[in-house]
CSV table of C-alpha atoms in Angstrom, one decimal:
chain,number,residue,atom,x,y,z
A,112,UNK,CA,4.5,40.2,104.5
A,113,UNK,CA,2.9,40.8,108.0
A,114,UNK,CA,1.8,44.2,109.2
A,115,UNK,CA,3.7,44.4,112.6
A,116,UNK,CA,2.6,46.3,115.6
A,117,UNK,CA,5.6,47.4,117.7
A,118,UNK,CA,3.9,48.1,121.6
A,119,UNK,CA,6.4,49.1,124.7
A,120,UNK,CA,5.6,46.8,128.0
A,121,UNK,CA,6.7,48.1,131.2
A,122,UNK,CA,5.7,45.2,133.3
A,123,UNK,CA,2.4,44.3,133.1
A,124,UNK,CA,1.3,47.3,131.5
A,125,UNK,CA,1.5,48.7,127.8
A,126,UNK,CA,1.6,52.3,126.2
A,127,UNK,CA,-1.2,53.2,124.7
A,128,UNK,CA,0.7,54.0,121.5
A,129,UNK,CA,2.2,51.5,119.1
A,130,UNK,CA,3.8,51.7,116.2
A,131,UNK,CA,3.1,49.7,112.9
A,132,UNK,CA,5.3,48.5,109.8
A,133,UNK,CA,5.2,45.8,107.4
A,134,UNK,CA,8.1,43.4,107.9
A,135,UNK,CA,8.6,39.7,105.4
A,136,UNK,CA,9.6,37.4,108.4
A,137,UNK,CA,10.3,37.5,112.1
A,138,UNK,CA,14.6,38.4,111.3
A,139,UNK,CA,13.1,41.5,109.8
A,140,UNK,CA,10.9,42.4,112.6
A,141,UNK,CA,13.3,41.7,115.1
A,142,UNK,CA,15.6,44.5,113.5
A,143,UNK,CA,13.0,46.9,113.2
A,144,UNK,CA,11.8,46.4,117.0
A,145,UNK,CA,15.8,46.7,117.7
A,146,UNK,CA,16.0,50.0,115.8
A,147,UNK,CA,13.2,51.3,118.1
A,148,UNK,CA,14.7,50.8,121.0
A,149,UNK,CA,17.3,52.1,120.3
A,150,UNK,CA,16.2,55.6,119.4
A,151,UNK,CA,14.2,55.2,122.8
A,152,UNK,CA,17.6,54.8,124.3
A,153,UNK,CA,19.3,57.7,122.3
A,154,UNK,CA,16.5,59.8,123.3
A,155,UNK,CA,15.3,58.5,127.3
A,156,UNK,CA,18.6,56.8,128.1
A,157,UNK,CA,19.0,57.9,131.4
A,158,UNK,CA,15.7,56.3,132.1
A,159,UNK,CA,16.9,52.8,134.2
A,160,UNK,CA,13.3,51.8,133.8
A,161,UNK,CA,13.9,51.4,129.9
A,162,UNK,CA,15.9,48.1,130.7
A,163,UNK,CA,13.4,46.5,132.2
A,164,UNK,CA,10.9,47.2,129.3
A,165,UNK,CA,10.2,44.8,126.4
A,166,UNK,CA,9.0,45.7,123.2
A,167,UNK,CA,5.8,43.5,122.6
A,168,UNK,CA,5.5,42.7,118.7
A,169,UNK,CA,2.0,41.2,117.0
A,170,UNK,CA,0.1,41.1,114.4
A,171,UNK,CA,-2.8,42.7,113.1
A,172,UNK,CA,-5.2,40.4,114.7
A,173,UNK,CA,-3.6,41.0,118.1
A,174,UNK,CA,-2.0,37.7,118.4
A,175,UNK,CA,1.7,38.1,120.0
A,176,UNK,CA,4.5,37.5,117.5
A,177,UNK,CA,7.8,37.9,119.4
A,178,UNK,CA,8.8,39.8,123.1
A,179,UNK,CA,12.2,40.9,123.2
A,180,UNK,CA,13.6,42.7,126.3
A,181,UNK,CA,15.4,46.3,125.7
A,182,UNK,CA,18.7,44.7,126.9
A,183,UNK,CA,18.4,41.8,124.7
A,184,UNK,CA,17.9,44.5,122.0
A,185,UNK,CA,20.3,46.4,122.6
A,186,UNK,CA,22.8,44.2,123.2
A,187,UNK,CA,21.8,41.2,120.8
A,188,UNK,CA,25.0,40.5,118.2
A,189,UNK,CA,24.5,42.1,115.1
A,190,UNK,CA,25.1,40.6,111.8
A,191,UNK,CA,26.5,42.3,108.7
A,192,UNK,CA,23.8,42.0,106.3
A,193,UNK,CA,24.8,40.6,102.2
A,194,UNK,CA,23.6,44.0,100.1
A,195,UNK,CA,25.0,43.8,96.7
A,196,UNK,CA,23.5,47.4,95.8
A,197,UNK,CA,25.7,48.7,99.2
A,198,UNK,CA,28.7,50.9,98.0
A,199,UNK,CA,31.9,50.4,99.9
A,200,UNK,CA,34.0,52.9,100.5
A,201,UNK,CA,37.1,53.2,98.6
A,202,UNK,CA,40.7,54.2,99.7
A,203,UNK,CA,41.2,57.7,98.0
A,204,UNK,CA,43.5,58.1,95.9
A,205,UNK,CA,46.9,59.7,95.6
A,206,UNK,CA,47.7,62.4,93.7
A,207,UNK,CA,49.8,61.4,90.6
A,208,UNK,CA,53.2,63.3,90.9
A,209,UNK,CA,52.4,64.6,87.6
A,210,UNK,CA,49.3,66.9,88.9
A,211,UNK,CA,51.3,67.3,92.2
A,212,UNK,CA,54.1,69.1,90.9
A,213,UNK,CA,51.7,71.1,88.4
A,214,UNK,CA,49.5,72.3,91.5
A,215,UNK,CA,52.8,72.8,93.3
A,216,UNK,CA,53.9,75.2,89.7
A,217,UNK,CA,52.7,78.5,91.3
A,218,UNK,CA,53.8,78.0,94.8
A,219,UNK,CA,57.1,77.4,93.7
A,220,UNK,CA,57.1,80.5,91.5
A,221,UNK,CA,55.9,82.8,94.6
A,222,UNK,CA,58.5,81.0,96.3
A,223,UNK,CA,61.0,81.9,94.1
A,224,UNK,CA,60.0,85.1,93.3
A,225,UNK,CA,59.9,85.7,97.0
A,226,UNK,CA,63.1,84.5,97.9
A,227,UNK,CA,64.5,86.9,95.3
A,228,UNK,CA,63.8,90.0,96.9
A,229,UNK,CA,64.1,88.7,100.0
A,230,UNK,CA,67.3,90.8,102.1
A,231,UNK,CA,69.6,89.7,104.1
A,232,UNK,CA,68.5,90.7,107.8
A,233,UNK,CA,72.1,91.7,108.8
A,234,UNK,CA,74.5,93.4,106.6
A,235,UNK,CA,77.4,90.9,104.9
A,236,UNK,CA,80.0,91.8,107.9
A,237,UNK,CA,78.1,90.9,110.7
């Protein structure tokens, strides 16, 4: 595990505030720098200058790890990581015709009982 320091580069400069996190190899840190940038995006999109920034990743000793450019960020292909404790949704289910037509009981009934009382709008020789 390597405590990484996340620090955004507009061209030659850097902010003065960096974030840190502790990633197990360079795949993970690489995800984590692309997570930040893109809540910079969501948040300063309409900045143009953001595309031109890099996020700068090192190490706790100051030595540079890994550069990547926002647009390589954002627009780097993603793939679907293997987690066996990941729930996948499911279909839902249909109603069984049994619990159908015993929801459907009292609608039927008001129905019914409804229909009963119900009067012709016009009288029978019309």
């Amino acid at each position: 595990m390597v405590r990484a320091h996340f620090t955004i580069r507009f061209g030659k400069s850097c902010l003065p505030a960096s974030a840190a996190q502790w990633v197990a190899d360079a795949d993970a840190a690489r995800a984590a720098a692309r997570t930040i940038v893109q809540g910079l995006m969501r948040q300063y999109g309409g900045d143009p200058r953001l595309l031109d920034a890099a996020i700068v990743i090192s190490d706790d000793d100051g030595a540079t790890l890994m550069e990547l450019s926002f647009s390589d960020a954002l627009y780097m292909p993603v793939e679907p990581v293997a987690d066996p404790e990941r729930r996948r949704p499911r279909a839902p289910r249909k109603a069984a015709p049994a619990r159908l037509s015993g929801a459907l009981g009292p609608v039927r009934r008001l129905a019914s009982v409804l229909g009963a009382k119900m009067q012709p709008l016009l009288g029978p020789g019309s």
